[in-house]
């Protein structure tokens, strides 16, 4: 999820921690847990700093080892000692660790629910896992957690009871989205009468999704609005060529292929050479494929330039 949502969940987790009497009765311990949940809810995304080394490095690292199973335990282990020392709560280190661990786990799970996904099983597997259930920013979850935080700040509700209800509603909401997503995947397969890998990606609206279906020869992209399926574009799978092969050794293409899952590649001949476009069809928008890498070559198939990343505005779908 986006940074603001992660931090919001970190704050509401601190409110939920008051279900423990020792936390509810100890304001200093609550403050320490708040520090732990806020830091833990953002810690896996500390890997965004590698973007300073270039976008290809960012793609390789982001949501990789920092979001893996070992990291779920390492982040709290790193964060808990200085928090316990700073607040003078050495005897409560296990409680601080527990809630910091929950914050880290929640961060990774929320990212797992997104279409971008995580490499949660690294270092054992570099495969990307994504459940395509929530968009990067979910208005409903943000609204109920923000409302809870506001009511807590105003002293208008008992935090332990209120946040227990909010987290129960959040879990139920995610479960409903799972059911909705599964039905839509089956519906796309049935209506298009095609077998193959199908990704149904959520939008900000509860009843608006978009999909991509890959078959042996084509990629089908389209929208689902209130259960109605409409195919927007069909992309043929191009045959490998010497021009495409000449780009395989570039750093941008290697980084892209490490992440991308529904790869479409094509090239255009120019007066002074070629432009090869690698795209991940999962992230289509408005009849375009905005995520990928462009490689320019001269007439001798020598690489003269690469450009890796997104060619869309942040507020445009897909929200990943």
XYZ file of C-alpha atoms in Angstrom:
320
model
C 0.000 0.000 0.000
C 0.973 3.649 -0.121
C 3.105 5.153 2.632
C 0.263 7.131 4.231
C -1.906 4.015 4.548
C 0.939 1.993 6.069
C 1.589 4.691 8.676
C -2.140 5.003 9.393
C -2.350 1.270 10.075
C 0.691 1.605 12.320
C -1.068 4.235 14.397
C -4.324 2.265 14.683
C -2.376 -0.849 15.661
C -1.087 1.085 18.670
C -4.705 1.780 19.586
C -5.534 -1.898 19.179
C -2.670 -2.806 21.523
C -4.741 -1.369 24.367
C -6.679 -4.648 24.415
C -3.767 -5.653 26.663
C -4.456 -4.292 30.174
C -0.763 -3.641 30.806
C -0.696 -1.324 27.771
C -3.984 0.411 28.568
C -2.763 1.154 32.106
C 0.734 2.330 31.165
C 0.880 5.494 28.981
C 4.649 5.219 28.555
C 4.344 1.664 27.273
C 1.632 2.813 24.851
C 3.964 5.512 23.541
C 6.741 2.952 23.053
C 4.382 0.630 21.186
C 3.215 3.547 19.042
C 6.851 4.192 18.108
C 7.303 0.501 17.311
C 4.153 0.156 15.209
C 4.819 3.350 13.266
C 8.402 2.353 12.505
C 7.457 -1.274 11.884
C 4.645 -0.301 9.540
C 7.132 1.532 7.337
C 10.405 -0.356 7.902
C 10.111 -2.782 4.935
C 9.943 0.224 2.614
C 13.287 1.554 3.769
C 14.539 -0.226 0.640
C 13.227 2.705 -1.436
C 16.528 4.425 -0.648
C 18.193 2.244 -3.295
C 16.352 4.280 -5.920
C 19.238 6.717 -5.582
C 21.305 4.081 -7.428
C 18.910 3.966 -10.375
C 15.516 2.554 -11.268
C 16.837 -0.847 -12.344
C 18.357 -1.336 -8.881
C 15.091 -0.189 -7.320
C 13.080 -2.820 -9.235
C 15.495 -5.560 -8.196
C 15.472 -4.606 -4.509
C 12.084 -3.053 -3.695
C 9.706 -5.464 -1.942
C 12.358 -8.170 -2.078
C 14.482 -9.213 0.893
C 13.074 -6.398 3.026
C 9.595 -7.964 2.616
C 10.689 -11.594 2.970
C 9.834 -14.059 5.735
C 13.211 -13.603 7.516
C 12.680 -9.821 7.450
C 9.402 -10.216 9.332
C 11.448 -11.162 12.385
C 14.601 -9.143 11.719
C 12.910 -5.737 11.497
C 11.307 -6.032 14.979
C 14.578 -7.392 16.368
C 16.400 -4.309 15.082
C 13.742 -1.797 16.172
C 12.771 -3.127 19.611
C 16.034 -2.668 21.617
C 16.502 1.064 20.915
C 12.789 1.722 21.559
C 12.865 -0.183 24.868
C 16.026 1.673 25.908
C 14.694 5.092 24.852
C 11.509 4.663 26.902
C 13.193 2.856 29.801
C 11.013 -0.208 29.360
C 13.485 -3.079 29.337
C 11.050 -5.346 31.183
C 8.424 -4.832 28.451
C 10.655 -5.580 25.471
C 8.629 -8.671 24.487
C 5.385 -6.672 24.315
C 7.078 -3.987 22.216
C 8.573 -6.660 19.953
C 5.171 -8.349 19.515
C 3.350 -5.237 18.330
C 6.259 -4.110 16.168
C 6.252 -7.581 14.594
C 2.503 -7.338 13.933
C 3.073 -3.971 12.214
C 5.782 -5.430 9.949
C 3.658 -8.481 9.114
C 0.656 -6.286 8.326
C 2.782 -4.148 6.003
C 3.946 -7.174 4.022
C 0.469 -8.733 3.908
C -1.066 -5.509 2.610
C 1.598 -5.321 -0.109
C 0.931 -8.977 -0.935
C -2.736 -8.098 -1.536
C -1.667 -5.535 -4.152
C -1.080 -6.277 -7.868
C 2.612 -5.275 -7.630
C 3.270 -7.982 -5.067
C 6.223 -9.039 -2.936
C 9.066 -11.548 -3.043
C 7.987 -12.898 0.297
C 9.820 -16.228 0.029
C 13.273 -14.802 -0.625
C 16.053 -15.839 -0.210
C 14.609 -19.257 -1.096
C 12.666 -18.101 -4.151
C 12.738 -14.905 -6.221
C 9.225 -15.459 -7.527
C 6.827 -12.535 -7.152
C 3.586 -13.197 -5.265
C 0.563 -10.931 -5.585
C -3.093 -11.524 -4.792
C -4.605 -8.647 -6.838
C -7.270 -7.948 -4.201
C -6.562 -4.353 -3.120
C -5.262 -1.349 -5.007
C -2.261 0.614 -3.773
C -4.646 2.969 -1.974
C -7.946 1.605 -0.695
C -10.407 4.422 0.129
C -12.615 2.261 2.365
C -9.816 0.954 4.582
C -8.197 4.373 4.763
C -11.508 6.005 5.733
C -12.437 3.643 8.576
C -8.945 3.655 10.083
C -8.655 7.446 9.767
C -12.076 7.836 11.413
C -11.005 5.546 14.245
C -7.803 7.506 14.785
C -9.754 10.772 14.838
C -12.278 9.451 17.371
C -9.426 8.165 19.547
C -7.729 11.552 19.439
C -10.987 13.260 20.434
C -11.508 10.822 23.300
C -14.893 9.897 21.842
C -14.462 6.119 21.947
C -12.807 3.344 23.917
C -9.783 2.521 21.706
C -9.524 -1.173 22.550
C -13.152 -1.881 21.611
C -13.271 0.509 18.658
C -10.099 -0.721 16.979
C -11.074 -4.345 17.569
C -14.223 -3.649 15.550
C -12.316 -1.706 12.887
C -9.798 -4.507 12.372
C -12.578 -7.122 12.292
C -14.397 -5.071 9.629
C -11.120 -4.686 7.704
C -10.555 -8.457 7.699
C -14.146 -9.063 6.563
C -13.767 -6.472 3.812
C -10.597 -8.126 2.498
C -12.334 -11.528 2.576
C -15.212 -10.113 0.503
C -12.715 -8.707 -2.002
C -11.117 -12.161 -2.268
C -14.490 -13.693 -3.110
C -15.276 -10.920 -5.568
C -11.885 -11.292 -7.261
C -12.202 -15.062 -7.627
C -15.638 -14.771 -9.217
C -14.415 -12.195 -11.707
C -11.442 -14.325 -12.772
C -13.796 -17.233 -13.476
C -16.201 -14.922 -15.297
C -13.457 -13.588 -17.600
C -12.390 -17.123 -18.514
C -15.974 -18.124 -19.191
C -16.974 -15.093 -21.262
C -13.824 -15.023 -23.385
C -13.898 -18.819 -23.684
C -10.103 -18.841 -23.406
C -7.755 -20.672 -21.084
C -4.582 -19.137 -19.724
C -3.245 -16.931 -16.957
C -5.714 -14.224 -15.951
C -5.040 -11.189 -13.766
C -7.967 -9.129 -12.501
C -6.639 -5.889 -11.014
C -8.774 -3.698 -8.718
C -9.440 -0.015 -9.137
C -10.463 2.543 -6.524
C -14.142 1.783 -7.151
C -15.568 -1.389 -5.576
C -17.169 -2.534 -8.828
C -14.568 -1.470 -11.373
C -11.687 -3.757 -12.217
C -9.452 -4.335 -15.208
C -8.056 -7.598 -16.502
C -5.450 -9.180 -18.722
C -5.748 -12.722 -20.053
C -2.740 -14.387 -21.655
C -3.219 -17.235 -24.110
C -0.714 -19.044 -26.313
C -0.930 -16.381 -29.023
C -2.523 -13.254 -27.554
C -2.970 -10.928 -24.603
C -6.540 -9.735 -24.035
C -7.039 -6.621 -21.927
C -10.306 -5.131 -20.763
C -12.512 -3.626 -18.082
C -15.055 -5.093 -15.702
C -17.695 -2.619 -14.555
C -20.518 -3.786 -12.326
C -19.924 -7.324 -13.579
C -19.983 -6.388 -17.277
C -16.849 -7.480 -19.143
C -15.579 -5.505 -22.124
C -12.424 -6.359 -24.084
C -10.427 -3.227 -24.881
C -7.339 -4.440 -26.756
C -5.753 -7.602 -28.115
C -1.966 -7.829 -28.364
C -0.387 -10.517 -30.525
C 2.702 -12.229 -29.224
C 5.580 -11.326 -31.510
C 8.088 -13.922 -32.602
C 11.679 -13.530 -31.320
C 13.975 -11.636 -33.656
C 17.599 -10.583 -33.832
C 16.591 -7.027 -32.962
C 14.863 -8.119 -29.752
C 17.662 -10.515 -28.857
C 20.173 -7.673 -29.108
C 18.522 -5.951 -26.122
C 18.540 -8.952 -23.776
C 21.904 -8.130 -22.245
C 21.027 -4.604 -21.143
C 20.684 -3.915 -17.440
C 17.233 -2.398 -17.875
C 15.811 -5.417 -19.695
C 17.326 -7.865 -17.191
C 15.812 -5.911 -14.296
C 12.454 -5.702 -16.077
C 12.322 -9.426 -16.844
C 13.136 -10.227 -13.212
C 9.913 -8.481 -12.205
C 7.509 -8.641 -15.173
C 5.092 -11.554 -15.591
C 2.984 -10.913 -18.724
C 5.699 -9.771 -21.101
C 4.920 -8.262 -24.490
C 7.783 -7.124 -26.699
C 7.777 -5.447 -30.086
C 10.125 -3.236 -32.090
C 9.809 -0.332 -34.479
C 12.246 0.404 -37.269
C 13.505 3.977 -37.430
C 15.630 5.789 -39.968
C 18.786 5.370 -37.900
C 18.003 2.063 -36.167
C 15.344 0.433 -33.993
C 13.331 0.953 -30.824
C 12.449 -2.177 -28.838
C 9.587 -1.882 -26.356
C 9.313 -4.374 -23.490
C 6.042 -4.133 -21.539
C 4.239 -5.873 -18.674
C 0.667 -6.169 -19.954
C -0.737 -6.502 -16.428
C -0.437 -2.755 -15.999
C -2.294 -1.474 -19.061
C -4.238 1.791 -19.046
C -6.250 3.653 -21.684
C -5.093 1.434 -24.590
C -1.474 1.847 -23.539
C 1.114 -0.256 -21.717
C 2.769 2.293 -19.406
C 5.267 0.096 -17.559
C 8.370 -1.304 -19.209
C 11.694 -0.535 -20.815
C 12.522 1.041 -24.180
C 15.826 0.189 -25.815
C 17.198 2.068 -28.816
C 19.660 0.428 -31.203
C 21.566 1.596 -34.245
C 21.562 -0.179 -37.596
C 24.313 -2.514 -36.370
C 22.127 -3.570 -33.402
C 24.328 -1.762 -30.920
C 22.452 -0.420 -27.921
C 22.475 3.378 -27.837
C 20.084 4.018 -24.965
C 17.571 2.579 -22.494
C 14.645 3.993 -20.545
C 13.018 1.986 -17.735
C 9.951 2.862 -15.668
C 6.389 4.177 -15.827
C 4.958 6.479 -18.474
C 1.795 7.461 -16.598
C 0.716 9.947 -13.963
C 0.653 8.707 -10.370
C -3.112 9.242 -10.110
C -3.867 7.190 -13.255
C -4.748 3.496 -12.968
C -3.575 0.845 -12.437
C -2.973 1.645 -8.781
C 0.029 -0.562 -7.921
